Structures are given as structure tokens and as C-alpha cells.
Amino acid sequence: MPSYGAQVLSGSTSLGEAWDGMAGNSSQNHFMLGAIDAWFTGRLAGIQQTADSVGYRHLRIAPAAVGDLTHAAGAYRTPYGQVRTDWTKKGDHVDLTVTVPPGSTAEVHVPGSGQVHNVGSGTWTFHS
């Protein structure tokens, strides 16, 4: 199988052992490829913590405005509260809204602009 989508379209009800898991001699119940949710939260929504952070106190917000995708939004509950991101791409410009919970800080990387902003708790909007 060349992708997650191909596995769904083939009628699989669990992830195969390998991308070619439908070969007939391999298991159809492996989770090793099943961490796509981390990619949605950590890359598309861009919600991460900095390397020196514990419990998401110091956030790194760096959404990936990839391919022809024009919008993504996500949230992640931390011990300090919920972090949210919402971005929309129009041509070469990106509008990004970030909500940082009380007691947290964020290093916000605005896609496509090279801009990095250090902010405290609250809701912030950025434009590239």
C-alpha cells in the first residue's frame, strides 16, 4: 500500500505490517505506522514544546502549510490548559491565530515568513 489512504480504500480495518501489507502473508494488525495523529498535531497544527520544556510550559508553534492545503486548525490539552492554532493560506500569505494557555509561553514561527515571535498567554494573530 502506498499510503494511509490506499489502506482505507482497500477495505483494511487496521494498519498493515508494511505499506504492501495486503500481500497475503503478512499481519494486518500493526500499529507501527499508526502515529499519524502526532503529525496532524505536531506538524500541521504546529503544536510542540521546546526542547527544554516540561509539560508544555514553553511551546513551539510552527505549523506546516504544506502542498495545496489552505487551512488547518488544531488543539492540544496541556497541564496549563488548551493550546490552539488555526491557520489559513491565501496565495503566498498565511494568517495564523494561536491561543496560549495561562502560565505558558510560546515561540511562534509564522509559516512562509521567517518571522518568530515570543509571546505569553492569550490569543495572538499573525500575518505573513
mmCIF file of C-alpha atoms in Angstrom:
data_model
loop_
_atom_site.group_PDB
_atom_site.id
_atom_site.type_symbol
_atom_site.label_atom_id
_atom_site.label_comp_id
_atom_site.label_asym_id
_atom_site.label_seq_id
_atom_site.Cartn_x
_atom_site.Cartn_y
_atom_site.Cartn_z
ATOM 1 C CA MET A 1 0.000 0.000 0.000
ATOM 2 C CA PRO A 2 1.498 3.340 -0.988
ATOM 3 C CA SER A 3 -0.268 5.419 1.681
ATOM 4 C CA TYR A 4 -2.712 5.567 4.584
ATOM 5 C CA GLY A 5 -5.434 6.494 2.133
ATOM 6 C CA ALA A 6 -4.752 3.438 -0.029
ATOM 7 C CA GLN A 7 -5.152 1.189 3.008
ATOM 8 C CA VAL A 8 -8.536 2.749 3.777
ATOM 9 C CA LEU A 9 -9.695 2.481 0.159
ATOM 10 C CA SER A 10 -8.636 -1.191 0.002
ATOM 11 C CA GLY A 11 -11.053 -2.016 2.811
ATOM 12 C CA SER A 12 -8.430 -2.564 5.507
ATOM 13 C CA THR A 13 -9.804 -2.226 9.021
ATOM 14 C CA SER A 14 -6.380 -1.931 10.671
ATOM 15 C CA LEU A 15 -2.943 -0.804 9.549
ATOM 16 C CA GLY A 16 -0.881 -3.391 7.741
ATOM 17 C CA GLU A 17 2.554 -4.646 8.722
ATOM 18 C CA ALA A 18 4.056 -2.735 5.812
ATOM 19 C CA TRP A 19 2.851 -0.418 3.078
ATOM 20 C CA ASP A 20 2.402 -3.540 0.930
ATOM 21 C CA GLY A 21 0.544 -5.277 3.782
ATOM 22 C CA MET A 22 -2.088 -6.776 1.507
ATOM 23 C CA ALA A 23 0.447 -9.338 0.155
ATOM 24 C CA GLY A 24 -1.427 -12.099 1.953
ATOM 25 C CA ASN A 25 1.402 -13.453 4.066
ATOM 26 C CA SER A 26 1.822 -10.566 6.474
ATOM 27 C CA SER A 27 -0.077 -9.439 9.520
ATOM 28 C CA GLN A 28 -2.837 -6.873 9.155
ATOM 29 C CA ASN A 29 -2.683 -5.617 12.722
ATOM 30 C CA HIS A 30 0.388 -3.462 13.311
ATOM 31 C CA PHE A 31 0.454 -0.064 14.930
ATOM 32 C CA MET A 32 3.990 0.975 13.927
ATOM 33 C CA LEU A 33 2.628 3.185 11.150
ATOM 34 C CA GLY A 34 -0.275 4.441 13.241
ATOM 35 C CA ALA A 35 1.125 7.652 14.694
ATOM 36 C CA ILE A 36 -0.295 9.926 12.041
ATOM 37 C CA ASP A 37 -2.205 11.823 14.745
ATOM 38 C CA ALA A 38 1.117 13.135 16.082
ATOM 39 C CA TRP A 39 1.853 14.524 12.617
ATOM 40 C CA PHE A 40 -1.510 16.302 12.486
ATOM 41 C CA THR A 41 -0.970 17.938 15.887
ATOM 42 C CA GLY A 42 2.794 18.479 15.799
ATOM 43 C CA ARG A 43 3.256 19.463 12.159
ATOM 44 C CA LEU A 44 0.024 20.602 10.504
ATOM 45 C CA ALA A 45 -1.297 22.386 13.601
ATOM 46 C CA GLY A 46 2.327 23.005 14.632
ATOM 47 C CA ILE A 47 1.808 22.439 18.364
ATOM 48 C CA GLN A 48 5.029 21.260 20.027
ATOM 49 C CA GLN A 49 7.006 22.022 23.149
ATOM 50 C CA THR A 50 10.533 23.421 23.164
ATOM 51 C CA ALA A 51 13.397 21.028 23.898
ATOM 52 C CA ASP A 52 13.867 22.434 27.425
ATOM 53 C CA SER A 53 10.152 22.428 28.300
ATOM 54 C CA VAL A 54 8.382 20.175 30.767
ATOM 55 C CA GLY A 55 4.616 19.667 30.495
ATOM 56 C CA TYR A 56 4.262 22.049 27.554
ATOM 57 C CA ARG A 57 5.042 25.115 29.655
ATOM 58 C CA HIS A 58 7.169 26.520 26.820
ATOM 59 C CA LEU A 59 5.537 25.949 23.464
ATOM 60 C CA ARG A 60 6.952 25.922 19.970
ATOM 61 C CA ILE A 61 4.271 26.767 17.433
ATOM 62 C CA ALA A 62 5.445 26.015 13.895
ATOM 63 C CA PRO A 63 2.622 24.943 11.571
ATOM 64 C CA ALA A 64 3.463 23.361 8.221
ATOM 65 C CA ALA A 65 1.460 24.957 5.422
ATOM 66 C CA VAL A 66 2.236 22.090 3.037
ATOM 67 C CA GLY A 67 1.283 21.382 -0.552
ATOM 68 C CA ASP A 68 -2.036 22.762 -1.704
ATOM 69 C CA LEU A 69 -3.553 22.658 1.779
ATOM 70 C CA THR A 70 -5.109 26.057 2.526
ATOM 71 C CA HIS A 71 -6.354 25.653 6.103
ATOM 72 C CA ALA A 72 -5.717 23.674 9.270
ATOM 73 C CA ALA A 73 -6.690 24.047 12.903
ATOM 74 C CA GLY A 74 -5.831 22.004 15.941
ATOM 75 C CA ALA A 75 -5.817 21.909 19.713
ATOM 76 C CA TYR A 76 -3.874 20.082 22.399
ATOM 77 C CA ARG A 77 -4.700 19.927 26.105
ATOM 78 C CA THR A 78 -1.658 20.577 28.316
ATOM 79 C CA PRO A 79 -1.404 20.714 32.123
ATOM 80 C CA TYR A 80 -1.736 24.521 31.738
ATOM 81 C CA GLY A 81 -4.819 24.404 29.528
ATOM 82 C CA GLN A 82 -5.654 24.070 25.878
ATOM 83 C CA VAL A 83 -3.324 25.281 23.122
ATOM 84 C CA ARG A 84 -4.994 26.142 19.822
ATOM 85 C CA THR A 85 -3.782 27.036 16.370
ATOM 86 C CA ASP A 86 -5.731 27.995 13.285
ATOM 87 C CA TRP A 87 -4.106 28.990 10.016
ATOM 88 C CA THR A 88 -5.319 29.907 6.539
ATOM 89 C CA LYS A 89 -3.141 30.262 3.456
ATOM 90 C CA LYS A 90 -4.179 32.617 0.647
ATOM 91 C CA GLY A 91 -1.633 32.669 -2.155
ATOM 92 C CA ASP A 92 1.746 33.373 -0.551
ATOM 93 C CA HIS A 93 0.230 34.785 2.649
ATOM 94 C CA VAL A 94 -0.657 32.971 5.862
ATOM 95 C CA ASP A 95 -2.920 34.177 8.671
ATOM 96 C CA LEU A 96 -2.186 32.352 11.931
ATOM 97 C CA THR A 97 -4.119 32.574 15.199
ATOM 98 C CA VAL A 98 -2.584 30.996 18.310
ATOM 99 C CA THR A 99 -4.080 30.578 21.781
ATOM 100 C CA VAL A 100 -1.537 30.059 24.577
ATOM 101 C CA PRO A 101 -2.892 28.912 27.962
ATOM 102 C CA PRO A 102 -2.196 30.804 31.226
ATOM 103 C CA GLY A 103 1.226 30.020 32.683
ATOM 104 C CA SER A 104 2.709 29.105 29.296
ATOM 105 C CA THR A 105 4.820 30.943 26.759
ATOM 106 C CA ALA A 106 5.174 30.312 23.046
ATOM 107 C CA GLU A 107 7.789 30.724 20.366
ATOM 108 C CA VAL A 108 5.629 31.249 17.266
ATOM 109 C CA HIS A 109 7.065 30.549 13.811
ATOM 110 C CA VAL A 110 4.835 32.084 11.129
ATOM 111 C CA PRO A 111 4.818 29.817 8.046
ATOM 112 C CA GLY A 112 6.492 31.149 4.927
ATOM 113 C CA SER A 113 7.747 34.351 6.519
ATOM 114 C CA GLY A 114 10.763 33.582 8.689
ATOM 115 C CA GLN A 115 9.038 35.557 11.468
ATOM 116 C CA VAL A 116 9.491 34.272 15.023
ATOM 117 C CA HIS A 117 7.536 35.860 17.875
ATOM 118 C CA ASN A 118 7.877 35.115 21.602
ATOM 119 C CA VAL A 119 4.539 35.574 23.352
ATOM 120 C CA GLY A 120 2.851 34.891 26.677
ATOM 121 C CA SER A 121 -0.618 33.576 27.382
ATOM 122 C CA GLY A 122 -3.556 34.869 25.387
ATOM 123 C CA THR A 123 -4.777 34.772 21.808
ATOM 124 C CA TRP A 124 -2.480 36.146 19.149
ATOM 125 C CA THR A 125 -2.894 36.699 15.406
ATOM 126 C CA PHE A 126 -0.012 36.868 12.935
ATOM 127 C CA HIS A 127 0.159 37.579 9.192
ATOM 128 C CA SER A 128 2.893 36.771 6.707
#
